[in-house]
Coordinates of C-alpha atoms in Angstrom, one line a residue:
X160 CA 0.0 0.0 0.0
X161 CA 2.8 2.4 0.9
X162 CA 4.4 1.8 -2.5
X163 CA 1.5 2.2 -4.9
X164 CA -1.0 4.2 -2.8
X165 CA 1.0 6.6 -0.6
X166 CA -1.9 9.0 -0.1
X167 CA -4.1 6.2 1.1
X168 CA -1.3 4.9 3.3
X169 CA -0.9 8.3 5.0
X170 CA -4.6 8.4 5.7
X171 CA -4.5 4.9 7.0
X172 CA -1.6 5.8 9.4
X173 CA -3.3 8.9 10.6
X174 CA -6.5 7.0 11.4
X175 CA -4.5 4.2 13.2
X176 CA -2.7 6.8 15.3
X177 CA -5.9 8.5 16.3
X178 CA -7.4 5.2 17.3
X179 CA -4.2 4.4 19.3
X180 CA -3.8 1.0 17.6
X181 CA -1.1 -1.2 19.2
X182 CA 0.5 -2.3 15.9
X183 CA 1.4 1.2 14.9
X184 CA 4.5 0.9 17.1
X185 CA 5.8 -1.9 14.8
X186 CA 6.4 0.6 12.0
X187 CA 10.1 1.8 12.1
X188 CA 10.5 5.3 13.4
X189 CA 12.6 6.2 10.3
X190 CA 9.9 4.9 8.0
X191 CA 8.5 7.6 5.7
X192 CA 5.8 6.8 3.2
X193 CA 6.7 8.0 -0.3
X194 CA 5.5 11.3 -1.4
X195 CA 2.3 11.5 -3.4
X196 CA 3.0 10.2 -6.9
X197 CA 3.5 13.6 -8.5
X198 CA 5.0 11.9 -11.6
X199 CA 1.9 9.7 -12.2
X200 CA 0.2 12.1 -14.6
X201 CA 3.3 13.7 -16.1
X202 CA 3.6 13.4 -19.8
X203 CA 5.8 10.5 -20.7
X204 CA 7.9 12.7 -23.0
X205 CA 9.0 14.7 -19.9
X206 CA 11.2 11.7 -18.9
X207 CA 13.2 11.7 -22.2
X208 CA 17.0 11.8 -21.9
X209 CA 16.7 11.6 -18.1
X210 CA 18.0 8.9 -15.7
X211 CA 14.8 7.8 -14.1
X212 CA 14.2 5.0 -11.6
X213 CA 12.2 2.2 -13.2
X214 CA 9.6 2.2 -10.3
X215 CA 8.7 5.8 -11.1
X216 CA 8.0 4.9 -14.7
X217 CA 5.8 1.8 -13.9
X218 CA 3.8 3.7 -11.3
X219 CA 2.5 6.1 -13.9
X220 CA -1.1 6.1 -14.8
X221 CA 0.0 5.1 -18.4
X222 CA 2.7 2.7 -17.6
X223 CA 4.6 2.1 -21.0
X224 CA 5.8 -1.3 -19.9
X225 CA 2.3 -2.7 -19.8
X226 CA 2.8 -3.1 -23.5
X227 CA 4.7 -6.0 -25.1
X228 CA 7.0 -4.0 -27.3
X229 CA 8.3 -1.8 -24.4
X230 CA 8.6 -4.9 -22.2
X231 CA 10.7 -6.7 -24.8
X232 CA 12.9 -3.6 -25.1
X233 CA 13.4 -3.6 -21.3
X234 CA 14.3 -7.3 -21.2
X235 CA 16.8 -6.9 -24.0
X236 CA 18.4 -3.9 -22.3
X237 CA 18.8 -5.7 -19.0
X238 CA 20.3 -8.8 -20.8
X239 CA 22.7 -6.5 -22.6
X240 CA 23.7 -4.8 -19.3
X241 CA 24.1 -8.1 -17.5
X242 CA 25.3 -10.5 -20.3
X243 CA 26.6 -13.4 -18.0
X244 CA 25.3 -15.6 -15.3
X245 CA 27.9 -14.3 -12.9
X246 CA 26.7 -10.7 -13.5
X247 CA 23.1 -11.7 -12.7
X248 CA 24.1 -13.7 -9.6
X249 CA 25.7 -10.6 -8.1
X250 CA 22.4 -8.8 -8.6
X251 CA 20.1 -11.5 -7.2
X252 CA 18.0 -9.0 -5.2
X253 CA 17.7 -6.5 -8.0
X254 CA 14.4 -4.5 -7.7
X255 CA 12.5 -1.8 -9.6
X256 CA 14.1 0.8 -7.4
X257 CA 17.6 -0.4 -8.3
X258 CA 17.2 0.1 -12.1
X259 CA 17.5 3.4 -13.8
X260 CA 16.2 3.9 -17.3
X261 CA 17.5 6.2 -20.0
X262 CA 15.4 6.7 -23.1
X263 CA 16.0 9.3 -25.8
X264 CA 12.4 9.6 -26.8
X265 CA 9.8 8.0 -24.6
X266 CA 7.0 8.7 -27.1
X267 CA 8.7 6.1 -29.4
X268 CA 9.0 3.4 -26.7
X269 CA 6.5 1.1 -28.4
X270 CA 8.2 1.3 -31.7
X271 CA 10.6 -1.7 -32.1
X272 CA 12.8 0.5 -34.3
X273 CA 13.8 2.4 -31.2
X274 CA 14.2 -0.6 -28.8
X275 CA 18.0 -0.4 -28.7
X276 CA 17.7 3.3 -27.7
X277 CA 16.5 2.2 -24.2
X278 CA 19.5 1.8 -21.8
X279 CA 19.6 0.7 -18.2
X280 CA 21.8 1.5 -15.3
X281 CA 22.1 -0.8 -12.3
X282 CA 22.3 0.6 -8.7
X283 CA 23.3 -1.4 -5.6
X284 CA 20.5 -3.7 -4.6
X285 CA 18.3 -2.7 -1.7
X286 CA 18.3 -6.2 -0.2
X287 CA 14.6 -7.1 0.0
X288 CA 14.6 -10.8 1.1
X289 CA 11.3 -11.5 -0.8
X290 CA 13.4 -11.1 -4.0
X291 CA 15.7 -14.1 -3.2
X292 CA 15.9 -16.8 -5.8
X293 CA 13.8 -19.8 -4.5
X294 CA 15.6 -22.9 -3.5
X295 CA 13.9 -25.0 -6.3
X296 CA 15.8 -23.0 -9.0
X297 CA 18.8 -24.6 -10.6
X298 CA 21.9 -22.5 -9.7
X299 CA 22.8 -22.0 -13.4
X300 CA 19.3 -20.7 -14.2
X301 CA 18.7 -18.4 -11.3
X302 CA 19.2 -15.4 -13.6
X303 CA 16.0 -16.4 -15.4
X304 CA 14.0 -16.1 -12.3
X305 CA 15.4 -12.7 -11.5
X306 CA 14.7 -11.4 -15.0
X307 CA 11.2 -12.8 -15.0
X308 CA 10.5 -11.2 -11.6
X309 CA 11.6 -7.8 -12.8
X310 CA 9.6 -8.1 -16.0
X311 CA 6.4 -9.1 -14.2
X312 CA 6.8 -6.3 -11.7
X313 CA 7.3 -3.8 -14.6
X314 CA 4.0 -5.0 -16.1
X315 CA 1.9 -4.9 -12.9
X316 CA 3.6 -1.8 -11.4
X317 CA 4.1 -3.8 -8.1
X318 CA 7.3 -4.1 -6.1
X319 CA 5.9 -7.5 -5.0
X320 CA 6.1 -9.4 -8.3
X321 CA 3.6 -12.1 -7.1
X322 CA 0.7 -9.6 -6.9
X323 CA -1.8 -8.9 -9.6
X324 CA -4.2 -6.0 -9.9
X325 CA -7.0 -8.4 -9.1
X326 CA -5.6 -9.9 -5.9
X327 CA -8.9 -9.6 -3.9
X328 CA -11.5 -10.4 -6.6
X329 CA -13.7 -13.5 -6.8
X330 CA -13.2 -15.1 -10.2
X331 CA -14.9 -18.3 -11.1
X332 CA -13.9 -18.3 -14.7
X333 CA -11.1 -20.8 -14.5
X334 CA -7.8 -20.7 -12.6
X335 CA -6.6 -17.2 -11.7
X336 CA -3.5 -17.9 -9.6
X337 CA -3.2 -18.2 -5.9
X338 CA -4.5 -15.2 -3.9
X339 CA -3.3 -15.8 -0.4
X340 CA 0.1 -15.3 1.2
X341 CA 3.2 -14.3 -0.6
X342 CA 4.7 -17.8 -0.2
X343 CA 1.6 -19.4 -1.8
X344 CA 1.4 -16.8 -4.6
X345 CA 5.0 -17.4 -5.5
X346 CA 4.1 -21.1 -6.1
X347 CA 1.0 -20.4 -8.1
X348 CA 1.2 -17.2 -10.2
X349 CA -0.8 -16.8 -13.3
X350 CA 0.9 -15.0 -16.2
X351 CA -1.9 -14.6 -18.8
X352 CA -2.2 -11.0 -20.1
X353 CA -5.8 -10.9 -18.6
X354 CA -4.5 -11.8 -15.2
X355 CA -1.7 -9.2 -15.4
X356 CA -3.4 -6.1 -16.7
X357 CA -7.1 -6.8 -17.5
X358 CA -9.0 -6.4 -20.8
X359 CA -6.9 -3.6 -22.1
X360 CA -3.8 -5.8 -21.8
X361 CA -1.5 -4.9 -24.8
X362 CA 0.3 -8.2 -24.3
X363 CA 0.1 -11.4 -26.4
X364 CA 0.1 -15.0 -25.1
X365 CA 3.8 -15.1 -26.2
X366 CA 4.7 -12.9 -23.2
X367 CA 2.5 -15.0 -20.9
X368 CA 4.5 -18.1 -22.0
X369 CA 7.8 -16.3 -21.5
X370 CA 6.9 -15.3 -17.9
X371 CA 5.7 -18.8 -17.2
X372 CA 9.0 -20.3 -18.3
X373 CA 11.1 -17.7 -16.5
X374 CA 9.1 -18.1 -13.2
X375 CA 8.1 -21.7 -13.3
X376 CA 7.6 -23.5 -10.0
X377 CA 8.2 -27.2 -9.1
X378 CA 6.0 -29.7 -10.9
X379 CA 4.7 -27.2 -13.4
X380 CA 4.2 -28.7 -16.9
X381 CA 4.3 -26.0 -19.5
X382 CA 2.4 -27.0 -22.7
X383 CA 2.9 -23.7 -24.5
X384 CA 4.3 -23.9 -28.0
X385 CA 4.6 -20.3 -28.9
X386 CA 8.3 -20.0 -28.0
X387 CA 10.3 -22.4 -30.2
X388 CA 13.5 -24.2 -29.0
X389 CA 13.3 -23.0 -25.4
X390 CA 15.5 -25.8 -24.4
X391 CA 18.4 -24.3 -26.4
X392 CA 18.4 -21.2 -24.2
X393 CA 21.1 -21.7 -21.6
X394 CA 22.7 -18.2 -21.1
X395 CA 21.5 -14.6 -20.9
X396 CA 23.0 -14.0 -24.4
X397 CA 20.8 -16.8 -25.8
X398 CA 17.7 -15.2 -24.3
X399 CA 18.7 -11.8 -25.5
X400 CA 18.8 -13.2 -29.1
X401 CA 15.3 -14.7 -28.6
X402 CA 13.9 -11.3 -27.5
X403 CA 15.6 -9.6 -30.4
X404 CA 14.0 -12.0 -32.8
X405 CA 10.6 -11.3 -31.3
X406 CA 11.2 -7.5 -31.6
X407 CA 12.0 -8.0 -35.3
X408 CA 8.7 -9.7 -35.8
X409 CA 6.9 -6.9 -34.0
X410 CA 8.8 -4.4 -36.1
X411 CA 7.3 -5.8 -39.3
X412 CA 3.8 -5.4 -37.8
X413 CA 4.2 -2.0 -36.3
X414 CA 1.9 0.7 -37.7
X415 CA 4.4 3.3 -38.8
X416 CA 1.9 5.7 -40.3
X417 CA -0.5 5.5 -37.4
X418 CA 2.4 5.3 -34.9
X419 CA 0.5 2.3 -33.3
X420 CA 1.7 -1.1 -32.1
X421 CA 0.0 -4.0 -33.7
X422 CA -0.4 -7.3 -31.8
X423 CA -1.6 -10.7 -33.0
X424 CA -3.8 -13.1 -31.0
X425 CA -3.3 -16.7 -32.1
X426 CA -6.7 -18.4 -32.1
X427 CA -7.3 -22.1 -32.1
X428 CA -10.6 -22.2 -33.9
X429 CA -11.9 -24.9 -36.2
X430 CA -13.4 -23.6 -39.4
X431 CA -15.9 -25.2 -41.7
X432 CA -15.6 -26.0 -45.4
X433 CA -12.3 -27.9 -45.2
X434 CA -10.9 -25.2 -43.0
X435 CA -11.4 -22.5 -45.7
X436 CA -14.8 -21.0 -44.9
X437 CA -15.5 -18.5 -42.2
X438 CA -19.2 -18.2 -41.4
X439 CA -19.8 -14.5 -40.5
X440 CA -22.9 -13.1 -38.9
X441 CA -23.5 -9.3 -38.8
X442 CA -26.2 -8.0 -36.5
X443 CA -28.1 -4.7 -36.5
X444 CA -29.5 -4.0 -33.0
X445 CA -32.0 -1.2 -32.2
X446 CA -31.2 -0.6 -28.6
X447 CA -29.6 1.7 -27.5
X448 CA -30.4 4.6 -29.8
X449 CA -28.3 7.8 -29.9
X450 CA -30.9 9.7 -27.8
X451 CA -30.1 7.6 -24.8
X452 CA -26.5 8.8 -24.8
X453 CA -27.6 12.5 -24.6
X454 CA -28.8 11.9 -21.1
X455 CA -26.8 12.4 -17.9
X456 CA -25.9 8.7 -17.5
X457 CA -23.9 7.9 -20.7
X458 CA -22.9 4.5 -19.3
X459 CA -26.6 3.4 -19.5
X460 CA -26.6 2.0 -16.0
X461 CA -30.1 3.2 -15.1
X462 CA -32.0 0.1 -13.8
X463 CA -35.1 0.7 -15.9
X464 CA -33.1 1.1 -19.1
X465 CA -30.9 -1.8 -18.2
X466 CA -34.0 -4.1 -18.2
X467 CA -35.0 -2.9 -21.6
X468 CA -31.5 -3.2 -23.0
X469 CA -31.0 -6.7 -21.5
X470 CA -34.3 -8.0 -22.9
X471 CA -33.5 -6.6 -26.4
X472 CA -30.1 -8.2 -26.5
X473 CA -31.5 -11.5 -25.2
X474 CA -34.1 -11.5 -28.0
X475 CA -31.4 -10.7 -30.6
X476 CA -29.3 -13.5 -29.4
X477 CA -32.2 -15.9 -29.7
X478 CA -32.9 -14.7 -33.3
X479 CA -29.3 -15.3 -34.2
X480 CA -29.4 -18.8 -32.9
X481 CA -32.7 -19.5 -34.6
X482 CA -31.5 -18.2 -38.0
X483 CA -28.3 -20.2 -37.7
X484 CA -30.3 -23.3 -36.8
X485 CA -32.5 -22.8 -39.9
X486 CA -29.3 -22.5 -42.0
X487 CA -28.0 -25.7 -40.4
X488 CA -31.2 -27.6 -41.4
X489 CA -30.9 -26.4 -45.0
X490 CA -27.3 -27.5 -45.2
X491 CA -27.8 -30.8 -43.4
X492 CA -25.7 -29.9 -40.4
X493 CA -26.4 -31.3 -36.9
X494 CA -25.8 -28.0 -35.0
X495 CA -26.2 -24.3 -35.5
X496 CA -22.7 -23.0 -36.2
X497 CA -21.0 -19.6 -36.8
X498 CA -17.4 -18.5 -36.7
X499 CA -17.6 -14.8 -36.0
X500 CA -20.6 -12.6 -34.9
X501 CA -20.2 -8.8 -35.1
X502 CA -22.4 -6.3 -33.2
X503 CA -22.5 -2.5 -33.7
X504 CA -20.8 0.2 -31.7
X505 CA -22.1 0.9 -28.2
X506 CA -24.6 -2.0 -28.5
X507 CA -23.7 -4.2 -25.5
X508 CA -23.5 -3.4 -21.8
X509 CA -20.6 -5.1 -20.0
X510 CA -23.0 -6.8 -17.6
X511 CA -24.6 -8.6 -20.5
X512 CA -21.3 -10.0 -21.8
X513 CA -21.2 -13.1 -19.7
X514 CA -24.9 -13.9 -19.4
X515 CA -25.8 -13.3 -23.1
X516 CA -22.8 -13.0 -25.5
X517 CA -20.7 -15.8 -23.9
X518 CA -23.7 -18.1 -23.8
X519 CA -24.4 -17.3 -27.4
X520 CA -20.8 -18.2 -28.2
X521 CA -21.1 -21.5 -26.4
X522 CA -24.2 -22.6 -28.4
X523 CA -22.9 -21.4 -31.8
X524 CA -19.1 -21.9 -31.3
X525 CA -18.5 -18.3 -32.6
X526 CA -16.0 -15.7 -31.7
X527 CA -17.7 -12.3 -31.1
X528 CA -16.7 -8.7 -31.7
X529 CA -19.1 -6.2 -30.0
X530 CA -19.2 -2.5 -29.4
X531 CA -19.4 -2.0 -25.7
X532 CA -21.3 0.9 -24.1
X533 CA -19.2 3.7 -22.5
X534 CA -17.2 2.6 -19.5
X535 CA -15.5 4.8 -16.9
X536 CA -11.9 3.8 -16.3
X537 CA -8.8 5.1 -14.6
X538 CA -8.3 7.3 -11.5
X539 CA -10.3 10.1 -13.1
X540 CA -13.2 7.8 -14.1
X541 CA -13.3 9.1 -17.6
X542 CA -15.6 7.4 -20.1
X543 CA -14.1 5.5 -23.0
X544 CA -15.5 3.8 -26.1
X545 CA -14.2 0.4 -27.1
X546 CA -15.1 -2.8 -28.9
X547 CA -14.4 -6.2 -27.3
X548 CA -13.1 -9.4 -28.7
X549 CA -14.7 -12.4 -27.0
X550 CA -12.9 -15.5 -28.0
X551 CA -13.6 -19.1 -26.7
X552 CA -10.4 -20.8 -26.1
X553 CA -11.1 -24.5 -26.2
X554 CA -8.6 -27.1 -24.9
X555 CA -8.8 -30.7 -23.7
X556 CA -9.0 -29.4 -20.2
X557 CA -12.0 -27.3 -21.0
X558 CA -13.1 -23.9 -22.3
X559 CA -11.9 -20.5 -21.1
X560 CA -12.1 -17.0 -22.6
X561 CA -9.7 -14.7 -24.3
X562 CA -11.0 -11.1 -24.0
X563 CA -9.4 -8.0 -25.4
X564 CA -10.6 -4.4 -25.8
X565 CA -10.1 -2.7 -29.1
X566 CA -10.0 1.0 -28.1
X567 CA -11.2 4.0 -30.0
X568 CA -8.8 6.9 -30.5
X569 CA -10.6 9.4 -32.8
X570 CA -13.8 10.8 -31.2
X571 CA -16.8 12.5 -32.9
X572 CA -17.8 16.0 -31.8
X573 CA -20.8 14.5 -30.0
X574 CA -18.5 12.3 -27.9
X575 CA -16.2 15.1 -27.1
X576 CA -19.2 17.1 -25.7
X577 CA -20.1 14.0 -23.6
X578 CA -16.5 14.1 -22.1
X579 CA -15.5 10.8 -23.7
X580 CA -11.7 10.3 -24.0
X581 CA -9.8 8.6 -26.8
X582 CA -8.0 5.4 -25.6
X583 CA -6.4 3.0 -28.1
X584 CA -3.2 1.5 -26.7
X585 CA -2.8 -0.8 -29.7
X586 CA -4.4 -2.5 -32.7
X587 CA -5.4 -6.1 -32.3
X588 CA -5.8 -8.7 -35.0
X589 CA -6.9 -12.3 -34.7
X590 CA -4.7 -15.0 -36.3
X591 CA -6.8 -18.0 -37.5
X592 CA -5.2 -20.9 -39.2
X593 CA -6.8 -22.0 -42.5
X594 CA -6.9 -25.6 -43.7
X595 CA -3.3 -25.5 -44.8
X596 CA -2.0 -24.0 -41.5
X597 CA -1.6 -20.5 -42.9
X598 CA -2.6 -17.4 -40.8
X599 CA -5.7 -15.5 -41.7
X600 CA -5.8 -12.2 -39.9
X601 CA -8.9 -10.2 -38.9
X602 CA -8.7 -6.7 -37.4
X603 CA -11.4 -4.2 -36.3
X604 CA -12.0 -0.5 -35.6
X605 CA -14.7 1.5 -33.9
X606 CA -16.6 3.8 -36.2
X607 CA -14.7 7.1 -36.7
X608 CA -11.3 5.4 -36.3
X609 CA -12.0 3.6 -39.6
X610 CA -11.9 7.0 -41.4
X611 CA -8.2 7.3 -40.4
X612 CA -6.3 6.5 -43.7
X613 CA -3.0 6.0 -41.8
X614 CA -4.6 3.1 -40.0
X615 CA -6.0 1.6 -43.2
X616 CA -2.6 2.0 -44.9
X617 CA -0.9 0.2 -42.0
X618 CA -3.5 -2.6 -41.9
X619 CA -3.5 -3.2 -45.7
X620 CA -0.4 -5.4 -45.6
X621 CA -1.3 -7.0 -42.2
X622 CA -5.0 -7.9 -42.1
X623 CA -7.1 -10.1 -44.4
X624 CA -10.4 -8.8 -43.2
X625 CA -11.3 -5.4 -41.7
X626 CA -14.3 -5.0 -39.5
X627 CA -15.9 -1.6 -38.7
X628 CA -18.4 -1.5 -35.8
X629 CA -20.4 1.7 -36.1
X630 CA -23.2 3.8 -34.7
X631 CA -23.3 6.2 -37.6
X632 CA -26.0 8.4 -39.1
X633 CA -24.0 9.4 -42.1
X634 CA -24.7 6.2 -44.0
X635 CA -23.8 7.5 -47.4
X636 CA -20.4 8.6 -46.4
X637 CA -19.6 5.2 -44.8
X638 CA -21.0 3.4 -47.9
X639 CA -18.5 5.4 -50.0
X640 CA -15.7 4.7 -47.5
X641 CA -16.3 0.9 -47.6
X642 CA -16.5 1.1 -51.5
X643 CA -13.0 2.6 -51.5
X644 CA -11.4 0.6 -48.7
X645 CA -12.4 -2.8 -50.0
X646 CA -10.2 -2.2 -53.1
X647 CA -7.4 -0.1 -51.5
X648 CA -7.0 -2.6 -48.6
X649 CA -7.7 -5.5 -51.0
X650 CA -9.7 -7.6 -48.6
X651 CA -13.2 -8.1 -47.2
X652 CA -14.5 -5.0 -45.5
X653 CA -17.3 -5.6 -43.0
X654 CA -19.3 -2.6 -41.7
X655 CA -21.9 -3.2 -39.0
X656 CA -24.1 -0.2 -38.2
X657 CA -26.9 0.3 -35.7
X658 CA -30.4 -0.6 -36.8
X659 CA -31.4 2.9 -36.0
X660 CA -29.6 4.1 -39.2
X661 CA -29.0 0.9 -41.2
X662 CA -26.4 0.6 -44.0
X663 CA -24.5 -2.5 -42.7
X664 CA -22.6 -4.0 -45.6
X665 CA -19.9 -6.5 -46.6
X666 CA -17.8 -5.8 -49.7
X667 CA -14.8 -7.4 -51.4
X668 CA -12.8 -6.5 -54.5
X669 CA -14.4 -8.8 -57.0
X670 CA -14.8 -7.6 -60.6
X671 CA -18.6 -7.9 -60.9
X672 CA -20.7 -5.5 -58.9
X673 CA -23.2 -8.1 -57.8
X674 CA -20.3 -10.2 -56.4
X675 CA -18.3 -7.4 -54.7
X676 CA -21.5 -6.1 -52.9
X677 CA -22.0 -9.2 -50.7
X678 CA -24.5 -7.8 -48.1
X679 CA -26.2 -4.5 -47.8
X680 CA -28.9 -3.9 -45.2
X681 CA -30.9 -0.8 -46.0
X682 CA -33.6 1.1 -44.0
X683 CA -33.8 2.9 -40.7
X684 CA -35.1 1.4 -37.4
X685 CA -34.8 -2.1 -38.5
X686 CA -33.3 -5.1 -36.8
X687 CA -31.1 -7.1 -39.2
X688 CA -29.2 -10.3 -39.1
X689 CA -27.2 -11.5 -42.1
X690 CA -25.2 -14.7 -42.5
X691 CA -22.4 -15.1 -45.1
X692 CA -19.6 -17.6 -45.7
X693 CA -16.2 -16.0 -46.5
X694 CA -13.7 -18.1 -48.5
X695 CA -10.4 -17.4 -46.9
X696 CA -8.6 -18.3 -50.1
X697 CA -10.2 -15.3 -51.9
X698 CA -8.0 -12.6 -50.4
X699 CA -6.3 -14.4 -47.6
X700 CA -3.0 -16.4 -47.6
X701 CA -2.5 -18.5 -50.7
X702 CA -4.8 -16.3 -52.7
X703 CA -5.2 -17.9 -56.2
X704 CA -3.7 -21.2 -55.2
X705 CA -6.1 -22.8 -52.8
X706 CA -9.2 -24.7 -54.1
X707 CA -8.0 -24.5 -57.7
X708 CA -10.6 -27.1 -58.7
X709 CA -13.5 -24.9 -57.6
X710 CA -15.1 -22.2 -59.6
X711 CA -13.7 -18.8 -58.3
X712 CA -15.1 -15.4 -58.7
X713 CA -13.1 -13.0 -60.9
X714 CA -11.1 -10.5 -58.8
X715 CA -9.8 -7.1 -59.5
X716 CA -6.1 -6.6 -60.0
X717 CA -4.2 -5.6 -56.9
X718 CA -3.8 -1.9 -56.0
X719 CA -0.4 -0.3 -56.4
X720 CA 2.2 -1.2 -53.7
X721 CA 0.2 -4.2 -52.5
X722 CA 2.5 -6.8 -50.9
X723 CA 0.5 -8.7 -48.3
X724 CA 0.7 -12.0 -50.2
X725 CA 3.4 -12.8 -52.7
X726 CA 1.3 -15.2 -54.7
X727 CA -1.5 -13.3 -56.4
X728 CA -4.5 -14.5 -58.3
X729 CA -4.8 -14.0 -62.0

């Protein structure tokens, strides 16, 4: 408490003294709680070219090391500074307070091109006994535990590396790590991105597996396969090379024009049609309408409206299942099935996610992208607008959930008047394997963000499908935008708008107009549900080579500068 919440700790001490509690005498006389975190809200650029303690950086409201790219840069810098096992052994008790960071331009910390510009300086260790390497660690690999401990603390912003931000919560959605004493937590930490930082976690499962391997406890069987040839890593130099290779991959994905880190989520999802068909469902909902957000409670938490909103979404979910069931009967399938369901912007309240959307996913097998209603986050409780990926992660041991928020950065004038803030830490894309084991990538944006040409330009050579979740009354403008983007990005463009305005559409760069305009839902104040099967081989990996025996639609030639896939169709 004294480390992360000094103001609260001061108030706690003051109250304890006034109540003359006996334990107050156990606090050392020379103990002084840290000053209020005056650096917490300083602009990150203010730290450029300054020697700054790592703990002051990670305590910021916008901790840069919560992101994978910056964390990889930190790990690489530490391994360069301490390149041998002997060097690490002499710094066994190294903590966040003992590391000083020097960065030329903190605003570029997420850009892998600038990773080597981050430098570290090591002070004498403070000697916290909780930081000792546990007895179960092999002497030659103790440096791994020390590095893993520092990286985990850098992500969570906690001096105690075993703590997560959700230490006291009740979570029945699978294993969430031990939440009792420090000794028990050290033997049962969970390192998934969701456990470390929550839904906004700009971390991929690759980082989770890395921390699991660095901080493994006795008897733990690691089944992850994202880090190849881990057994060959024996020295700090070996690990530094691994992190450097990962940074090179991230460099290829980084959005240079939008200055935005891109992160991929590998998804184990079984597709239909010999692994080459993605069944897509687009949904136009009617509640909420724009008038609801003009009221005082823009989070739509009013109990009376919550009942209406919940009933509407429940009925929509039932309609989706019934329509998929009817489709299954026609096709002779045993079960209603979908691969991806997309809802409009601001259409789902967070409390309906588990009871409705996740149950819908269970009965259809589908991944879901939904625009969530405004949510207040952070110490200032400012409302943000985001979409949420809800991905069922099915394994032999059972099903759990991968959830990620896709933030919105560019705000409309109406949102600015409501006090909404732009928050988009990164751009996510799903990586689904087709029948040949190749990655098909799906990315999404929230409404006004889709009009940013720099984002479209960066995504063109990364994604194979671009989804726009919208609540937009300017239907004609967005129609024209989709008509342009589907060719310039050379992929399927999926626009899902609210039923209040209509205009939801799916378009792809086929030559004939009746083929390129796949779906278009017209009309205002109309609920709409449309189902369509996307052939991954049309514009995804292996375009023009897969399913050569099947009749294929004629496609337009590629736009200038297109290089997403080397083999093009003719």
